[in-house]
Coordinates of C-alpha atoms and ligand atoms in Angstrom, one line a residue:
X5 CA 0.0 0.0 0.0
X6 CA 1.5 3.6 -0.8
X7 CA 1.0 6.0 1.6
X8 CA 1.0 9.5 1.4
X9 CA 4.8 11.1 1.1
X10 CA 5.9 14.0 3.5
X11 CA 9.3 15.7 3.1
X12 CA 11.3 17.7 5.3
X13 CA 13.2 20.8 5.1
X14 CA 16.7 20.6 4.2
X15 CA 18.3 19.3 7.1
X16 CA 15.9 18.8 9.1
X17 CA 16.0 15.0 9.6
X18 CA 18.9 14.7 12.3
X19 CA 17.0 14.6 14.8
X20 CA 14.6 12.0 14.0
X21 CA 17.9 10.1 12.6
X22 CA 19.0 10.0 16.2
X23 CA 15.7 8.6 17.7
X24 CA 13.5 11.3 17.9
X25 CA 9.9 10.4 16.8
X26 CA 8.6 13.9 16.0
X27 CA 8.8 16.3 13.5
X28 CA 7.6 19.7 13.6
X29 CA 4.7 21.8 11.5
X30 CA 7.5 24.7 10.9
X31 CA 10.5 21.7 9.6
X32 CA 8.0 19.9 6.9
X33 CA 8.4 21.6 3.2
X34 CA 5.7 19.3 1.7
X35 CA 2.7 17.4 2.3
X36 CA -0.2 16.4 0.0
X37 CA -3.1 18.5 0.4
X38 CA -6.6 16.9 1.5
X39 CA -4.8 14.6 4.1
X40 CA -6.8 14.0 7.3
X41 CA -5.5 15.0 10.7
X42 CA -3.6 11.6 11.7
X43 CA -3.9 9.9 8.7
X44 CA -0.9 7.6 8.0
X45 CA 2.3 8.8 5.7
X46 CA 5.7 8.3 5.3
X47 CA 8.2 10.6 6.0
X48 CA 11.4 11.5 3.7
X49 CA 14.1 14.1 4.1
X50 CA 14.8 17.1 2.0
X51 CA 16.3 16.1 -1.6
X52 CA 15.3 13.0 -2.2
X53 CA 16.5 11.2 -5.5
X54 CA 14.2 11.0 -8.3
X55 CA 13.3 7.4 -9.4
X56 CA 14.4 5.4 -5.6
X57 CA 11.1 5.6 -4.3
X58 CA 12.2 4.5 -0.3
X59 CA 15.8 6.3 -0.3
X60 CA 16.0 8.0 2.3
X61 CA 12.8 6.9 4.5
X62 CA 12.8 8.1 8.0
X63 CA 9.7 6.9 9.4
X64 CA 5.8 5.9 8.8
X65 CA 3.5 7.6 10.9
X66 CA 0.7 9.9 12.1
X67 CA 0.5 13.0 10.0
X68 CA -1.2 16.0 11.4
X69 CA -1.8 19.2 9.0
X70 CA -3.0 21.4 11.9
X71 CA -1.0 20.2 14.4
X72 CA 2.2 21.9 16.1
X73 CA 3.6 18.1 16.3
X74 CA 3.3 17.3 12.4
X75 CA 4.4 13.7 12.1
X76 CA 4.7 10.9 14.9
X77 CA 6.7 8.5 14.0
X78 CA 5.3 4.9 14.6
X79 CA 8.0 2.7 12.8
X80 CA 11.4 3.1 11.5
X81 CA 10.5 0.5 9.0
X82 CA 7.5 0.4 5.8
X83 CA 5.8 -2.1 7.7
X84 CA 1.8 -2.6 7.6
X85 CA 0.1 -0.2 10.6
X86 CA -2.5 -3.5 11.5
X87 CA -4.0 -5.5 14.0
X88 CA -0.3 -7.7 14.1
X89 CA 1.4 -4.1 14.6
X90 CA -0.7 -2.8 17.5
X91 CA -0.3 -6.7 19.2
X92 CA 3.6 -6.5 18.9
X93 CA 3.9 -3.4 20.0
X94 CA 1.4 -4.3 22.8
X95 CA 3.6 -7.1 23.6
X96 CA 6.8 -6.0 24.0
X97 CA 5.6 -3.2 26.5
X98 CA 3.6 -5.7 28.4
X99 CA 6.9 -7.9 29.2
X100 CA 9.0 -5.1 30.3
X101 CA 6.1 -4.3 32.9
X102 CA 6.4 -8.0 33.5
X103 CA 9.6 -8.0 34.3
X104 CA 9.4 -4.4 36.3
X105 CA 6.5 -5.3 38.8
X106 CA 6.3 -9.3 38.3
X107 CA 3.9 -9.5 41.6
X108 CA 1.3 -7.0 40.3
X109 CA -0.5 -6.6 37.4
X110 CA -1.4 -2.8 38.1
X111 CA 1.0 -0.4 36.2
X112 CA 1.2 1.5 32.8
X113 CA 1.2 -0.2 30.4
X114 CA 1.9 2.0 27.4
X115 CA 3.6 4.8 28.3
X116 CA 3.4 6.5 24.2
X117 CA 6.4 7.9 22.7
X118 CA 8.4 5.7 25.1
X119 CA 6.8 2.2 23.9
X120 CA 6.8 3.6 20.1
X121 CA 2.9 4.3 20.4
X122 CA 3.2 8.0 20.0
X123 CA -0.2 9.9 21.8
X124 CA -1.3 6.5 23.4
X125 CA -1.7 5.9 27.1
X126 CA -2.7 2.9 28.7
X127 CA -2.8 2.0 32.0
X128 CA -3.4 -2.0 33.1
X129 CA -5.5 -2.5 37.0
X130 CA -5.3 -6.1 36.8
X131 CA -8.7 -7.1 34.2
X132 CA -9.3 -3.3 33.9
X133 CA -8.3 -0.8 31.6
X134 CA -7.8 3.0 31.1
X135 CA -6.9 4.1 27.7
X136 CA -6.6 7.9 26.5
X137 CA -5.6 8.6 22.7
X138 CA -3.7 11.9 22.6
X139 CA -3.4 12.2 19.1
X140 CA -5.9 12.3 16.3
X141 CA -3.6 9.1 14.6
X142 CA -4.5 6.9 17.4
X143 CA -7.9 7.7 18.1
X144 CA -8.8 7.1 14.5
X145 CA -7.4 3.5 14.9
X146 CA -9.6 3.0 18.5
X147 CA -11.2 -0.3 16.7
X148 CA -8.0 -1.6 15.8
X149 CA -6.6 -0.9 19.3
X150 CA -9.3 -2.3 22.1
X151 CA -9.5 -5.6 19.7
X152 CA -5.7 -5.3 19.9
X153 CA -5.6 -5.0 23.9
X154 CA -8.4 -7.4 24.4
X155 CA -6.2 -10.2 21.9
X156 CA -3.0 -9.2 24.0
X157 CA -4.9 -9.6 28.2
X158 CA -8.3 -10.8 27.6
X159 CA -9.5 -7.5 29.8
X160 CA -12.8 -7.7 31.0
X161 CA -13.4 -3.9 30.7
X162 CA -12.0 -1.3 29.1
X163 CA -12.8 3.0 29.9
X164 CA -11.5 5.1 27.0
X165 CA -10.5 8.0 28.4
X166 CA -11.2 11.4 26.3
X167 CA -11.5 14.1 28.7
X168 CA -7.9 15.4 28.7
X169 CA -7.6 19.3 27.3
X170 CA -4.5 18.2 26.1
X171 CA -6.4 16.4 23.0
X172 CA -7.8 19.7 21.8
X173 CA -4.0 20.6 20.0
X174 CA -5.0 17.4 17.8
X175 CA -8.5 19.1 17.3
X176 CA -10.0 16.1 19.5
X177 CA -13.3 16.7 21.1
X178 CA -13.0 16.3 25.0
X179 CA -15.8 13.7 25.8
X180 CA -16.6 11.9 29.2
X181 CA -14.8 8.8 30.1
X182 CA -16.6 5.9 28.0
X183 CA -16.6 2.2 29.2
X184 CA -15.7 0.8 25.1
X185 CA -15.4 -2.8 26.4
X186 CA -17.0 -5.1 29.0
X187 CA -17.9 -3.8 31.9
X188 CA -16.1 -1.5 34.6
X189 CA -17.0 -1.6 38.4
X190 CA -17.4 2.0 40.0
X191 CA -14.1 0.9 42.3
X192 CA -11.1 -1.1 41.2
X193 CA -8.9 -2.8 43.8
X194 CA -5.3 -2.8 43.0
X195 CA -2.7 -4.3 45.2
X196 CA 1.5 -3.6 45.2
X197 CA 4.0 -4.5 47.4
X198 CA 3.8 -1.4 49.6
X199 CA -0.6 -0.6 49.4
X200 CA -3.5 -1.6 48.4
X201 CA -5.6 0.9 46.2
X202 CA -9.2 1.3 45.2
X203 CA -9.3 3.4 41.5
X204 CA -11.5 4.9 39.9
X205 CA -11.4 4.3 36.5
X206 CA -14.1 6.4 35.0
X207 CA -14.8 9.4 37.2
X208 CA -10.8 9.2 38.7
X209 CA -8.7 12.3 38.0
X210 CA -6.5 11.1 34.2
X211 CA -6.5 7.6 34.6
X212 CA -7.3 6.9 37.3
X213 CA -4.2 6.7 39.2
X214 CA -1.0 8.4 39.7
X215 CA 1.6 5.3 38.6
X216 CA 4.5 8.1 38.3
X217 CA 4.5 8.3 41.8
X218 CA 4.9 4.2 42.7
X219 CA 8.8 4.0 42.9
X220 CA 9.2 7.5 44.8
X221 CA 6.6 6.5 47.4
X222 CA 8.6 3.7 47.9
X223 CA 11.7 6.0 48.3
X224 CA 10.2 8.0 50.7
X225 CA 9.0 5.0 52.8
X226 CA 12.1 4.8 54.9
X227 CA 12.1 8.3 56.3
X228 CA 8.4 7.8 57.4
X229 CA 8.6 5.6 60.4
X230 CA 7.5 7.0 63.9
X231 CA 7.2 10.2 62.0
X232 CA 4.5 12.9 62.1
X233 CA 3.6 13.1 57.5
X234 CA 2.0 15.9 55.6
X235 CA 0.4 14.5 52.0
X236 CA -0.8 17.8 50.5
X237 CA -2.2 17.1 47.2
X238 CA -2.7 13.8 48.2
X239 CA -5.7 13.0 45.6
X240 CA -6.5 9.0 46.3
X241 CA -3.4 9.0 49.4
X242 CA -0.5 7.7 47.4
X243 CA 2.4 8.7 49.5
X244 CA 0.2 9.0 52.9
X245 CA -0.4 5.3 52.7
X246 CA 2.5 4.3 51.8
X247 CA 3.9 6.1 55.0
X248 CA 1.6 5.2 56.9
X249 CA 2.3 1.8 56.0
X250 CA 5.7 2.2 56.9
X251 CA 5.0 3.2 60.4
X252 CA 4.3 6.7 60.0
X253 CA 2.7 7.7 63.6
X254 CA 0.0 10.0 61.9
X255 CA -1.0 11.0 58.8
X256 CA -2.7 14.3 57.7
X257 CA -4.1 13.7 53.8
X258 CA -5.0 17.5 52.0
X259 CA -6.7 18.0 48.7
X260 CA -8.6 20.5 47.7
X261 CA -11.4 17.7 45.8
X262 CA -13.8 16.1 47.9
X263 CA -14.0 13.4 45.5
X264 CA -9.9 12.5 46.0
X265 CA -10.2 12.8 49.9
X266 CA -13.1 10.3 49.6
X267 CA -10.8 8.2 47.9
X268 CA -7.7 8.4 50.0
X269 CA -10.0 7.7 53.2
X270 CA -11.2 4.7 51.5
X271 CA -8.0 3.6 51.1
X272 CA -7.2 4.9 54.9
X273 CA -9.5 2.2 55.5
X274 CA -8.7 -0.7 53.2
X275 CA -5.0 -0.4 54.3
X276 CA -6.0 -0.7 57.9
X277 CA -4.0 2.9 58.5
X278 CA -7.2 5.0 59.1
X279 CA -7.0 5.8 63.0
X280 CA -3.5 7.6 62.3
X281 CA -5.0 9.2 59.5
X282 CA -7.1 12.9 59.1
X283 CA -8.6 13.8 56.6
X284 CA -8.8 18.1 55.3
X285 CA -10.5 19.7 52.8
X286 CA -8.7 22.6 51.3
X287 CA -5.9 24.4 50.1
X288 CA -2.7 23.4 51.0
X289 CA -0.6 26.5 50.7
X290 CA -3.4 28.0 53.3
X291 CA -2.5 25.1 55.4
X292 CA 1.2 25.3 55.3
X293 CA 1.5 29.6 55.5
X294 CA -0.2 28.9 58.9
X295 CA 2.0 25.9 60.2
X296 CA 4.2 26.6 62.4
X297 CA 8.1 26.2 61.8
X298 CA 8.7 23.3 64.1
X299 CA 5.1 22.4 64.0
X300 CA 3.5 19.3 63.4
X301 CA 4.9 18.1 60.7
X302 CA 8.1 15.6 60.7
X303 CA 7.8 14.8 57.0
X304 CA 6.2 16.7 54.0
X305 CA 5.6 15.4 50.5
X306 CA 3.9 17.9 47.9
X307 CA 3.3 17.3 44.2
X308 CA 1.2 19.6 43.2
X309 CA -0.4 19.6 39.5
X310 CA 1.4 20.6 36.9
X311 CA 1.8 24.7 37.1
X312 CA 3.5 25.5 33.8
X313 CA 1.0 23.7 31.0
X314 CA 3.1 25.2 28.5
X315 CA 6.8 27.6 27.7
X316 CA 4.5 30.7 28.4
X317 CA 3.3 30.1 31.7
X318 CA 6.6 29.2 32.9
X319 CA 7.7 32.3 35.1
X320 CA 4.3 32.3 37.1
X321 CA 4.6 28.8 37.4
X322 CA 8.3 28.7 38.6
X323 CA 6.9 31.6 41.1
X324 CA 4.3 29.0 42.2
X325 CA 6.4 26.1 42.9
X326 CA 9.0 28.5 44.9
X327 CA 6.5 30.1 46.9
X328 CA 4.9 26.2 47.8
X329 CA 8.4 24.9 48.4
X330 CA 9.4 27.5 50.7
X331 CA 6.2 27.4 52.9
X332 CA 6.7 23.7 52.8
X333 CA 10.9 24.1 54.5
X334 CA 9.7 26.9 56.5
X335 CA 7.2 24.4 58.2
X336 CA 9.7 21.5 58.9
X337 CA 11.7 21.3 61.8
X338 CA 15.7 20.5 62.0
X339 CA 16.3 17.2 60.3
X340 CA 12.7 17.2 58.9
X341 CA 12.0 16.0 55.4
X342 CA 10.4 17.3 52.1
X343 CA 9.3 15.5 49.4
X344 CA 9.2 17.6 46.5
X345 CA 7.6 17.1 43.2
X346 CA 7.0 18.8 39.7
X347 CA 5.3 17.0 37.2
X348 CA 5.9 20.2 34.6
X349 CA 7.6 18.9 31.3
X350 CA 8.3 23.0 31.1
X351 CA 10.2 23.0 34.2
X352 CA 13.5 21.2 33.7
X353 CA 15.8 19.6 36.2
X354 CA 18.0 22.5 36.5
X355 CA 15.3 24.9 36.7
X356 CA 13.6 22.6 39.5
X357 CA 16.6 22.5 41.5
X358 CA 16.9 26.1 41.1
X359 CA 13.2 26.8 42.3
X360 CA 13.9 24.9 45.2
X361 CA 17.3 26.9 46.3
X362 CA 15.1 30.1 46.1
X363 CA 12.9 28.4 48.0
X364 CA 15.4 27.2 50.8
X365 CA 16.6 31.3 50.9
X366 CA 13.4 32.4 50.9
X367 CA 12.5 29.7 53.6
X368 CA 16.0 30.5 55.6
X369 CA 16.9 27.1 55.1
X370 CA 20.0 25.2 54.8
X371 CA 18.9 22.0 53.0
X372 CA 20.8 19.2 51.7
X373 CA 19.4 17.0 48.9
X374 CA 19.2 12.7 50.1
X375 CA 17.8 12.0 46.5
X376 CA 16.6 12.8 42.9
X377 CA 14.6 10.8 41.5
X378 CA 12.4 10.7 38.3
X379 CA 9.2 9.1 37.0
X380 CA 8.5 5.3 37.8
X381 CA 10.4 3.1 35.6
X382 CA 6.9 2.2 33.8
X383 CA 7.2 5.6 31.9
X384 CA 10.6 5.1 30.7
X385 CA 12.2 8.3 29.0
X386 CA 12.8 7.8 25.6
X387 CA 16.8 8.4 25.0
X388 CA 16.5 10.4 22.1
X389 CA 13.6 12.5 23.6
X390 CA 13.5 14.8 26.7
X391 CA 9.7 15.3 26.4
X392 CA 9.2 12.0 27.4
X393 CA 11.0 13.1 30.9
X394 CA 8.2 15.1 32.6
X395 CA 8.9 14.1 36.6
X396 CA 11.3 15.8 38.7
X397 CA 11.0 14.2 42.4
X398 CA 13.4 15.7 45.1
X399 CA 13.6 14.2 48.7
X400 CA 15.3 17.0 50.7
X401 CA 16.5 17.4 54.9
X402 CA 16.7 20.5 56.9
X403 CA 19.9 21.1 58.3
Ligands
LIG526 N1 0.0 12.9 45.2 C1 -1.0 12.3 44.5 C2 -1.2 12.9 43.1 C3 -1.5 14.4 43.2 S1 -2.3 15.1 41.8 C4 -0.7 10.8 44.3 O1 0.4 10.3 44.7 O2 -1.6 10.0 43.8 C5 -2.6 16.7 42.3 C6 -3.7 16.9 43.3 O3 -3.7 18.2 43.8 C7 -5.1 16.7 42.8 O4 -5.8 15.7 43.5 C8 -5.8 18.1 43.0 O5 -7.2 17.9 43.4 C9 -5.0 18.6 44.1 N2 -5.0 20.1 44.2 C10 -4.9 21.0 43.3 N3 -4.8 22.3 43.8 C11 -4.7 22.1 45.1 C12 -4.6 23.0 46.3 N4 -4.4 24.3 46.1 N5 -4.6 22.5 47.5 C13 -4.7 21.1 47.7 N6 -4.9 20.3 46.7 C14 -4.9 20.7 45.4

């Protein structure tokens, strides 16, 4: 089958030679007109020679007209994009989870870019799933894709997730969370090593649940025990739990959505932690500007949502995350602990650590830094492509 051809500026294509799996509306020179938004096509560099139809090929794809993220690359090779595609690709991110978390079958399962299924994210909780398609390529093969999953885990239900803005850059309607296979209880139960979890899957903030997190919980964990633990923006308790289950002598969990704090009490309760555990409604940088330095708190995680959504919000949102940081230090005593978190893609590493030594000045602070971590190793970054780094995760001590 021929598929339609897409060439690139004049030196353009080193990038993508080195791995990376987009190109850019502003670095392609020529497209066929009339081609939907995702349809497939297959990208060449500037100057190719006249008469070698493949020379050259980069990549087959997703090509977007109206998007700022023209072409996704799927494969490096002129394969078929079919039902066998979808399973292989399925399949080989299925093992590494496998090997990752072999005593759980809760985790993400497709983490896009990073398991060459550019725009698609889906996350496994154990016969359930939670798909979003991010880009107008993958939602056009939706068909292709919940036969695909069901062939690959036998699910017995799957929510398709369409209510994140972030589809609107593809021109994709935002729509309420659909169950598009089986049937999906109103609460999941999912089990790891360090908690037990209901989810959501269809009225759940994203997809439900915050996998990112998992490995850093875990991290965390250690400094818990005995200790007094802050979980501001704790939506269904992730780190609270975890803490708690550590030995954490009590627990204050803080969102500002009933719905979250209904969820991380239920899980108060399925993890048996509940009587160490209270439960406020609210904001939490009210709740930190009036806590004492020295106060209650031994150990304070904070991940907040993501503040910058894109390169123009950045100074407010670098403003944001000081301000929250330094509240946070300012209410720890000597030797207490912070757990601090940006899930920005905007805000780098160095500009995170930066944001936090503003914060420690502005807090009065000396702090040292026991670890950096990043997202859970079930959203692998992609070599050739920072944007698939979005998770900066800083466990900090007060001096
Ligand atoms: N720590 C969680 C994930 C947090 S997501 C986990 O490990 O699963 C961010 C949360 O912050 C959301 O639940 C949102 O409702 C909450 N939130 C947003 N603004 C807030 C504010 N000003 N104060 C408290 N919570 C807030």
């Amino acid at each position: 089958m021929d598929y339609p051809r897409v060439i690139l500026k004049p030196k353009e294509e080193g990038r993508l030679q080195k791995g990376h799996l987009w190109a850019f509306s502003n670095e392609v020179a020529q497209a066929p007109a009339g081609v939907e938004p995702g349809a497939l096509a297959d990208l060449f560099p500037s100057g190719r020679p006249a008469g070698e139809p493949g020379a050259g090929f980069i990549g087959r794809g997703f090509y977007h007209p109206h998007s700022l993220i023209a072409f996704r690359i799927l494969s490096s090779q002129q394969e078929d994009i079919d039902d066998a595609f979808f399973r292989r690709r399925l399949t080989d991110a299925l093992m590494l989870r496998q090997q990752l978390y072999p005593d759980t079958s809760a985790y993400r399962w497709v983490f896009g870019e990073s398991d060459r299924l550019p725009g698609l994210v889906v996350d496994r909780y154990g016969d359930y799933l939670s798909v979003q398609a991010l880009a107008a390529g993958m939602e056009r093969f939706r068909d292709i894709l919940i036969r695909a999953l069901d062939q690959t885990v036998h699910p017995k239900g799957i929510v398709w997730r369409s209510d994140a803005p972030v589809r609107a850059l593809e021109g994709l309607k935002e729509e309420p969370p659909l169950v598009v296979f089986g049937e999906v209880p109103e609460r999941v139960h999912i089990m790891f090593e360090n908690g037990a979890f209901f989810v959501d899957l269809r009225g759940g903030q994203k997809t439900g649940f915050y996998f990112d997190q998992r490995d850093n919980r875990q991290a965390l964990a250690p400094f818990c025990k005995g200790k007094r633990v802050l979980d501001a923006f704790c939506y269904s308790g992730g780190f609270g739990i975890v803490a708690a289950r550590a030995g954490a002598k009590a627990v204050v969990f803080v969102d500002s959505s009933e719905a979250a704090l209904k969820l991380a009490e239920a899980n108060a309760e399925l993890n048996g932690v509940v009587e160490r555990s209270t439960f406020v409604q609210g904001d939490a940088l009210q709740l930190l500007a009036h806590e004492n330095p020295g106060g209650p708190f031994d150990v304070i995680a904070i991940d907040p949502p993501a503040y910058a959504r894109s390169k123009k919000h950045l100074p407010v949102a670098l403003k944001a995350y000081e301000k929250l940081n330094a509240l946070a230090l300012g209410a720890l005593p000597k030797g207490g602990i912070l757990a601090s978190s940006s899930c920005s893609h905007f805000v780098d590493r160095p500009m995170f650590l930066e944001t936090l030594r503003r914060s420690a000045r502005k807090a009065k602070k000396n702090v040292r830094i026991i670890e950096l971590r990043s997202q859970a190793k079930d959203h692998p970054v992609l070599l050739a492509m920072s944007e698939t780094e979005y998770l900066k995760f800083a466990i900090l001590q007060v001096q």
